[in-house]
Short mmCIF file of C-alpha atoms in Angstrom, two decimals:
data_model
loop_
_atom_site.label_atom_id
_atom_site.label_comp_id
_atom_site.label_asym_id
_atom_site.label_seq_id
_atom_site.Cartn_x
_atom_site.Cartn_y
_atom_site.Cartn_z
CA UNK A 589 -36.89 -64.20 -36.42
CA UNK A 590 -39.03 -66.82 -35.68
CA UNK A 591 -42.10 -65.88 -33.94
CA UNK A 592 -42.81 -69.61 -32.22
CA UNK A 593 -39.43 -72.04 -31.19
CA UNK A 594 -38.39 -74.70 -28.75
CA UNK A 595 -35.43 -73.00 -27.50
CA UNK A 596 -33.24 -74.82 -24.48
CA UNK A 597 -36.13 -77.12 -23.40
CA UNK A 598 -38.84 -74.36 -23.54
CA UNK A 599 -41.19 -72.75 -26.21
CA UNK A 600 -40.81 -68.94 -26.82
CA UNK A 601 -43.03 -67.22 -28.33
CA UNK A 602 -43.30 -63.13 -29.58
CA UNK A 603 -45.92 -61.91 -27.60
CA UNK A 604 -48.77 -60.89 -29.79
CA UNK A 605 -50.85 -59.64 -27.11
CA UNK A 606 -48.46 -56.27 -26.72
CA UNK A 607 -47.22 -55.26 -30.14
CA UNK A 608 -46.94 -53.17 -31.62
CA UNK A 609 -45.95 -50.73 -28.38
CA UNK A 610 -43.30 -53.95 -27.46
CA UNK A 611 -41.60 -56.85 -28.45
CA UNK A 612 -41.54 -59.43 -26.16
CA UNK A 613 -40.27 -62.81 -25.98
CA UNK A 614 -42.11 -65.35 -23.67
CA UNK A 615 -40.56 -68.46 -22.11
CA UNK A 616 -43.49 -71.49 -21.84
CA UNK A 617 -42.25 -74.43 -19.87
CA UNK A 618 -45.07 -75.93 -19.12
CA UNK A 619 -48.89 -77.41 -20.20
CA UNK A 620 -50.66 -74.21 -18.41
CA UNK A 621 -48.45 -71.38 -19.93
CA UNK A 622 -49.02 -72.83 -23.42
CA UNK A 623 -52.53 -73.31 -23.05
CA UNK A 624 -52.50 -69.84 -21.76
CA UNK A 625 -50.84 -68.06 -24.16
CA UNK A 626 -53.31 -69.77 -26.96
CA UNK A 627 -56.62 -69.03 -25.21
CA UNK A 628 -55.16 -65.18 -24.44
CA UNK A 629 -54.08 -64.96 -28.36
CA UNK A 630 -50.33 -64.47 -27.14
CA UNK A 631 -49.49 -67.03 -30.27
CA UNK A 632 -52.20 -67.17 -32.72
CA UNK A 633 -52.31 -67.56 -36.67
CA UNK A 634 -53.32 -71.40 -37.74
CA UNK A 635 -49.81 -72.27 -39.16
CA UNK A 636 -48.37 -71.04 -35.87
CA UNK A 637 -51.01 -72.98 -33.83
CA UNK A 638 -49.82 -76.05 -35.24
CA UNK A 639 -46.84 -75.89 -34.48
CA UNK A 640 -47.79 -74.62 -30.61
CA UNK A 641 -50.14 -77.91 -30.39
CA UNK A 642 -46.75 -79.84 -31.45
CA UNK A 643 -44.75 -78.09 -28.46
CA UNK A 644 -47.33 -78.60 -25.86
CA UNK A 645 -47.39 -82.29 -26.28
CA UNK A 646 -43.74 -82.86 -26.36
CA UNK A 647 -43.55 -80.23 -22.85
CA UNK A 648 -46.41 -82.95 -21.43
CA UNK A 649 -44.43 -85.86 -22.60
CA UNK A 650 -41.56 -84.52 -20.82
CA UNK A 651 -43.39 -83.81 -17.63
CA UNK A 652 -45.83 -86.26 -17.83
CA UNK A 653 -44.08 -89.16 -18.89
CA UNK A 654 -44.62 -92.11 -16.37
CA UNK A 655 -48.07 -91.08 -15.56
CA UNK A 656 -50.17 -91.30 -18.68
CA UNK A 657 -53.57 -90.63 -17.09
CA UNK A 658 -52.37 -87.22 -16.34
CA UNK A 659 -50.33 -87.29 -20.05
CA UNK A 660 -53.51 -87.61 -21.94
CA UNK A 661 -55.02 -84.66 -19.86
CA UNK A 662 -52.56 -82.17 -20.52
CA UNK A 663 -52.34 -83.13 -24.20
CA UNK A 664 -56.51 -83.03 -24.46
CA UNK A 665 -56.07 -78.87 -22.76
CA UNK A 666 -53.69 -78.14 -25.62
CA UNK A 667 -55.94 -79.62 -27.96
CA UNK A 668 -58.90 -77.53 -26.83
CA UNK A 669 -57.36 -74.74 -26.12
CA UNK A 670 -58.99 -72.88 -29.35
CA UNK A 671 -62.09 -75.01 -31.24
CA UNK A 672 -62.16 -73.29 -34.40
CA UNK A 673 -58.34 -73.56 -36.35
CA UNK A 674 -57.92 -77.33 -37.81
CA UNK A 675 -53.96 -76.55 -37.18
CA UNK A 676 -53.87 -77.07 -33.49
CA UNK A 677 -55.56 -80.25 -33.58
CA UNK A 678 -53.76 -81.82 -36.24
CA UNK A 679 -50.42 -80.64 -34.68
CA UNK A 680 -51.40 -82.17 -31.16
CA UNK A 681 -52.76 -85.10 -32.88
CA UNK A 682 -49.85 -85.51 -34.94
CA UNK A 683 -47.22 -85.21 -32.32
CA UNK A 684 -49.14 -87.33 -29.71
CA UNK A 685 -48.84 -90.20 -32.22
CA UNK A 686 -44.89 -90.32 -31.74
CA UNK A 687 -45.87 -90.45 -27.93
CA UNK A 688 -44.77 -94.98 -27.64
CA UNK A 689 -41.39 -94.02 -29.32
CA UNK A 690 -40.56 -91.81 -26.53
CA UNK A 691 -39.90 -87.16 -25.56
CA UNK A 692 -37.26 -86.87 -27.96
CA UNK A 693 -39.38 -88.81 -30.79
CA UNK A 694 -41.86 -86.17 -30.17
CA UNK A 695 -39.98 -82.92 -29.88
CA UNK A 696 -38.25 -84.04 -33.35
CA UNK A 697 -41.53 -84.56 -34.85
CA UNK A 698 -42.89 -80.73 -33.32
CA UNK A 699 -39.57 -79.56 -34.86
CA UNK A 700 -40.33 -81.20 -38.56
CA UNK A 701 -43.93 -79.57 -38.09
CA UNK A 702 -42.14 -76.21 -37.37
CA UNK A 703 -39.73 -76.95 -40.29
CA UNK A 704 -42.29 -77.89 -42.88
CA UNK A 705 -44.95 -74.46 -42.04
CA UNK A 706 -41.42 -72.53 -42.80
CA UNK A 707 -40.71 -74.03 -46.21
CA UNK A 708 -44.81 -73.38 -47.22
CA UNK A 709 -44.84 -70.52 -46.22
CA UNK A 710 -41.98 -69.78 -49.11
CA UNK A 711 -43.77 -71.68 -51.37
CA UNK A 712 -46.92 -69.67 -51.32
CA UNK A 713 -45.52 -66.53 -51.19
CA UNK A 714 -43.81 -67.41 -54.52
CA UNK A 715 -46.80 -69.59 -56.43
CA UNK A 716 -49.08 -66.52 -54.93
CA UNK A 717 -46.98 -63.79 -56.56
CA UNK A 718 -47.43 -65.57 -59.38
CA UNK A 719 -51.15 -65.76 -58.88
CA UNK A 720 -51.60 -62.32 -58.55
CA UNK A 721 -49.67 -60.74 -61.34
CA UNK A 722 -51.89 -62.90 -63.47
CA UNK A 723 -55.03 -62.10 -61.94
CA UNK A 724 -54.49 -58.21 -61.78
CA UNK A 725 -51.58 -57.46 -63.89
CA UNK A 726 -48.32 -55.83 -62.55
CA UNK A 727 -48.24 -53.76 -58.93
CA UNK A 728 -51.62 -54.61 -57.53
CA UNK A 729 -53.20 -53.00 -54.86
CA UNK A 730 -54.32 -55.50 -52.08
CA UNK A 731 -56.27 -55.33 -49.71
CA UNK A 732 -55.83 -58.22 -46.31
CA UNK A 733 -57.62 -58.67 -43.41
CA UNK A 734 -56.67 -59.71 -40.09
CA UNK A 735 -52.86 -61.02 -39.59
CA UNK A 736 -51.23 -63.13 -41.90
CA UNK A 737 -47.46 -62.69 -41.92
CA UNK A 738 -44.51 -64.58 -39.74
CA UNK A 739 -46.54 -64.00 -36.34
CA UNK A 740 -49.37 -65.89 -37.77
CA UNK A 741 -46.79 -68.79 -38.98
CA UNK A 742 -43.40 -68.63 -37.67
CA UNK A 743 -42.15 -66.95 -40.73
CA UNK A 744 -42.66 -64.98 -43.71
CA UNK A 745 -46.46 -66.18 -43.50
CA UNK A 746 -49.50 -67.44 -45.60
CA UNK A 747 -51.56 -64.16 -47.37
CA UNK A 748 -48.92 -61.74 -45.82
CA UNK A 749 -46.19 -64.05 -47.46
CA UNK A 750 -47.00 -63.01 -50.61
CA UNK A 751 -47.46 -59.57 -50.17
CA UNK A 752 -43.91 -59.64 -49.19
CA UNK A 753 -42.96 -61.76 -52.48
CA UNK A 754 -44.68 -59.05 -54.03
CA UNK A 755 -42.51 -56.13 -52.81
CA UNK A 756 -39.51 -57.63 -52.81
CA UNK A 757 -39.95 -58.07 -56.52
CA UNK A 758 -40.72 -54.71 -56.79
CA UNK A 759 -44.09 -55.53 -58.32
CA UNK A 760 -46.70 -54.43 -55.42
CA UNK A 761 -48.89 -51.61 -56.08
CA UNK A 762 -50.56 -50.89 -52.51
CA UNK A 763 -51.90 -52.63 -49.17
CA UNK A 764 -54.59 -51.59 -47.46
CA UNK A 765 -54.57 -53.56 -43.66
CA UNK A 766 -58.09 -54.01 -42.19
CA UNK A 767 -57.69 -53.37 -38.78
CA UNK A 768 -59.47 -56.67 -37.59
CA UNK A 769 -61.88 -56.48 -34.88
CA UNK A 770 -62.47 -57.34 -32.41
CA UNK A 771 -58.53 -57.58 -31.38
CA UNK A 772 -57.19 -55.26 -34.68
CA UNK A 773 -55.06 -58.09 -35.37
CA UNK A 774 -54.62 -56.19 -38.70
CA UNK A 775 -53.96 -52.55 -37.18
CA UNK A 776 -51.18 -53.95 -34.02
CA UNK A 777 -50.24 -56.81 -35.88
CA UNK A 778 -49.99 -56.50 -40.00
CA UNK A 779 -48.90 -53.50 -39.66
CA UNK A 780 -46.12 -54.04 -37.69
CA UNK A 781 -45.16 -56.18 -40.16
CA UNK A 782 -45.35 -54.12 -43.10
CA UNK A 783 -43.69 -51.75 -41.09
CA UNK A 784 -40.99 -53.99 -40.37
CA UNK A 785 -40.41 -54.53 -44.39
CA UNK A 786 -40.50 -50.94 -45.49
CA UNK A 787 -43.65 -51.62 -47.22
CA UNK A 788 -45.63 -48.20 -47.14
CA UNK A 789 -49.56 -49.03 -46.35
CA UNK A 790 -52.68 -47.70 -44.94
CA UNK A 791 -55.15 -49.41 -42.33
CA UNK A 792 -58.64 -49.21 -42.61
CA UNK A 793 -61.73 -49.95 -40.36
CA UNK A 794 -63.23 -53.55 -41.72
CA UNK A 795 -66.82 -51.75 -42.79
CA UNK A 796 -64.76 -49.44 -45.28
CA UNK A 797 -62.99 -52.44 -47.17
CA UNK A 798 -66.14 -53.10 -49.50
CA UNK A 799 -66.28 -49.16 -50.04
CA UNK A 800 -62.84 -48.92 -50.69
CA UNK A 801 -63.58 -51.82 -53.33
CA UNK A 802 -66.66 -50.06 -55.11
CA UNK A 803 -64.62 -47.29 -55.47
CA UNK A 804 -61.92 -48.94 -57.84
CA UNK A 805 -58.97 -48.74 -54.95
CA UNK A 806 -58.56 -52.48 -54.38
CA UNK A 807 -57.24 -55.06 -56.93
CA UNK A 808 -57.75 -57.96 -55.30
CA UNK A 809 -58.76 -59.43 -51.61
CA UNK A 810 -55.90 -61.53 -50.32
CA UNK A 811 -56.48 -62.98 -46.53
CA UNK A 812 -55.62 -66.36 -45.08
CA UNK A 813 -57.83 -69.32 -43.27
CA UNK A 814 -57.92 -71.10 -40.04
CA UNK A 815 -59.70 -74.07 -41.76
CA UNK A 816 -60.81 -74.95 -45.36
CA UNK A 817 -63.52 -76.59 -45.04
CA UNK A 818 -64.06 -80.35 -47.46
CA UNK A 819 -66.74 -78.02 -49.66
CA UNK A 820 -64.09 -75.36 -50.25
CA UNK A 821 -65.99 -72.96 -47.56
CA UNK A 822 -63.05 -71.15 -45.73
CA UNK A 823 -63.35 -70.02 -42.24
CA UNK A 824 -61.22 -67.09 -40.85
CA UNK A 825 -61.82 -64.11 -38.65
CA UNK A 826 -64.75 -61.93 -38.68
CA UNK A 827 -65.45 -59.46 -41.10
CA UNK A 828 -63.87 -62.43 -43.97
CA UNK A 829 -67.34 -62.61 -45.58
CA UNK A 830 -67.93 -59.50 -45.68
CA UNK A 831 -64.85 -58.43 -47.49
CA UNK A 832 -65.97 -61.57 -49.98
CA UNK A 833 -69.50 -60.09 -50.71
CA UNK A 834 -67.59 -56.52 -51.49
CA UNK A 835 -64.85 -58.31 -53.98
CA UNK A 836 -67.85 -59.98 -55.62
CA UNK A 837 -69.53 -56.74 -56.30
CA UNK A 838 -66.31 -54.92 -57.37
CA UNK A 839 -65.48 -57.67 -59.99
CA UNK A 840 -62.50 -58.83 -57.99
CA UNK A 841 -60.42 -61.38 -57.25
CA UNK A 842 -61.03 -62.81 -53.85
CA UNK A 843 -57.75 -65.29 -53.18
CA UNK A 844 -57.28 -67.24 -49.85
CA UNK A 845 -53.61 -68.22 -49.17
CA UNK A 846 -53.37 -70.85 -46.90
CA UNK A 847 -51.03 -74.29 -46.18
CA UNK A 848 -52.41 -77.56 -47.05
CA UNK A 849 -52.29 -78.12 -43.25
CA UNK A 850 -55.39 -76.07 -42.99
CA UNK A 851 -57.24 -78.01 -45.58
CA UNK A 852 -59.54 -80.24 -43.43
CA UNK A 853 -61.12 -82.74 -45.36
CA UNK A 854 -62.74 -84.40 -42.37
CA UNK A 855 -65.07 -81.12 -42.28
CA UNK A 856 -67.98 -81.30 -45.13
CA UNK A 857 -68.76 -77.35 -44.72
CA UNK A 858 -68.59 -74.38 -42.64
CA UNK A 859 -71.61 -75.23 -40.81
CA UNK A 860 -69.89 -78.53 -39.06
CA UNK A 861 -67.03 -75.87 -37.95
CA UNK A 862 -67.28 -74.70 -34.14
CA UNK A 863 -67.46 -71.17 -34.41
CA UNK A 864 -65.55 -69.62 -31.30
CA UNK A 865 -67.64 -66.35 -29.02
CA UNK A 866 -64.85 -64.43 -27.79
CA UNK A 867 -67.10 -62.62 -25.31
CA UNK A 868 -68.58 -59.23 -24.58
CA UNK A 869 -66.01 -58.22 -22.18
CA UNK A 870 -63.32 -57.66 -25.65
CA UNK A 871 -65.87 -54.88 -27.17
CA UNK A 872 -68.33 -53.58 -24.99
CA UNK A 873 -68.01 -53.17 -21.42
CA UNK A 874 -71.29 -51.95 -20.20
CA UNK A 875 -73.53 -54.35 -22.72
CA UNK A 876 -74.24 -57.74 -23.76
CA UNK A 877 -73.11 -58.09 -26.94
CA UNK A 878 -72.40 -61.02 -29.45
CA UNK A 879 -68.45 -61.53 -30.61
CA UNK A 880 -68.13 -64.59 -33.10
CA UNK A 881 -64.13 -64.50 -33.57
CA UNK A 882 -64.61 -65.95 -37.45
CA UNK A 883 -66.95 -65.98 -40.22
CA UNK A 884 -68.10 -68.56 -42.99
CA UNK A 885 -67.02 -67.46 -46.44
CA UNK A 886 -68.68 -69.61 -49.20
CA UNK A 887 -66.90 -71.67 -52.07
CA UNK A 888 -68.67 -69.88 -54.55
CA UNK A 889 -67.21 -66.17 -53.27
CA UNK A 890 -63.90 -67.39 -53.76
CA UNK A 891 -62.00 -66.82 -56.52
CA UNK A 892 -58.75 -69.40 -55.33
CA UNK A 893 -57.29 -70.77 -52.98
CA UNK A 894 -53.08 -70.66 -52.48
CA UNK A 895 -51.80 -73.61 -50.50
CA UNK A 896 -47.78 -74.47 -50.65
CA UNK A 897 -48.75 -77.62 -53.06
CA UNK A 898 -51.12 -76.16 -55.44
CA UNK A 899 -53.97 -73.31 -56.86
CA UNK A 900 -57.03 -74.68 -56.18
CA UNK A 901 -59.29 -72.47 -58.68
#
């Protein structure tokens, strides 16, 4: 199944923010919806964004199409919907450039955006299988954070991808799913996923993960990125660094599996990256409180990076 589509003139979506209790297929058919469902993390995952910054422009240049004043502001919403993953941009930005050749010039160019996060997603599973056997040996026990798998980029997915790989070669030798605050992306979301694949697995509160390290239960740190920064500093969701400080003390691999779609070379380092607040209203509703939705991971704490081209070591 794929968890973003144009379907019949519309984008559907799975529904992120009610797994794992229900599965739920949205319709979007217009500028507002999509713009919705990205701000209220119904579609999330930087592959996925992407291709949801693709949709929205070719639903404005269907609706919007002899008034370009109101064309460029529906296409700047979907671009700002979410400030911190490079995907959404670049997929807007991408697809807005077919915009003088015409709707269907852009819809087939959102489609070939769709099309191409599907095919890396099967290439990093595969070169990250690889990866991993070599790093750790045979059946390693991993350790992700946040979500990573087909809801995160249509299909299979980017860290979660090779997880996957993993079992279905019969190679894997554990997961342990940080459960992600603030929105446990990792306990609804992952998984559900893992669940989904027979792939037994335990969940874990983010603060244990270095613990869990120390104590020789983790292998290797595998997690995804919603931007690579020029400087090799990846930014992804909160509690990232963390997890990169614990693999450094434990002596183990810390590998980032992302597409090269999430490489932004326009960005020098994390501290040029708009780091999104999701609010205090998600954690604590009787305080003021503090709720960055990523972290900065340094180059130097990473051990590689996966995209669907290469191994960046």
């Amino acid at each position: 199944m794929r968890t973003i589509d144009w379907v019949d003139g519309a984008v559907e979506i799975i529904d992120q923010t009610v797994l794992p209790k229900e599965v739920r297929v949205l319709r979007l058919h217009t500028v507002p919806e999509l713009v919705a469902a990205i701000q209220s993390l119904a579609v999330r995952g930087a592959p996925a964004l992407g291709v949801a910054g693709a949709f929205g422009v070719a639903l404005a240049a269907r609706v919007h199409a002899d008034d370009p004043q109101a064309l460029a502001a529906a296409i700047a919403r979907v671009e700002t919907a979410r400030p911190t993953a490079v995907n959404l941009a670049r997929g807007v930005r991408r697809a807005a450039a077919l915009l003088p050749r015409g709707p269907e010039a852009v819809l087939a160019e959102a489609c070939a955006i769709r099309d191409e996060e599907v095919t890396a997603s099967r290439a990093m599973a595969a070169r990250g299988a690889d990866l991993m056997v070599e790093l750790c040996g045979n059946r390693p026990r991993l350790l992700t954070h946040c979500n990573t798998g087909g809801l995160a980029a249509v299909t299979l997915g980017t860290a979660l991808g090779v997880v996957f790989e993993l079992h279905r070669r019969g190679t894997l030798g554990g997961v342990i799913a940080s459960e992600t605050r603030p929105l446990l992306q990792g306990a609804r979301l992952t998984s559900w996923e893992l669940s989904q694949w027979g792939i037994e697995h335990r969940v874990a509160v983010d603060s244990a993960g270095p613990f869990l390290m120390a104590r020789g239960e983790v292998d290797a740190v595998i997690l995804g990125a919603d931007r690579i920064c020029a400087n090799g500093d990846v930014i992804n969701k909160i509690g990232t660094y963390a997890h990169a400080l614990g693999a450094r003390r434990a002596g183990i691999p810390f590998v980032v599996v992302a597409p090269e779609s999430t490489v932004d070379v326009d960005t020098p380092s994390g501290d040029a990256v708009p780091i999104e607040d999701r609010g205090a209203a998600e954690i604590t509703p009787w305080s003021d409180a503090v709720n960055p939705a990523f972290d900065v991971t340094p180059r130097d704490l990473v051990t590689a990076i996966v995209t669907d081209q290469r191994v960046i070591r």
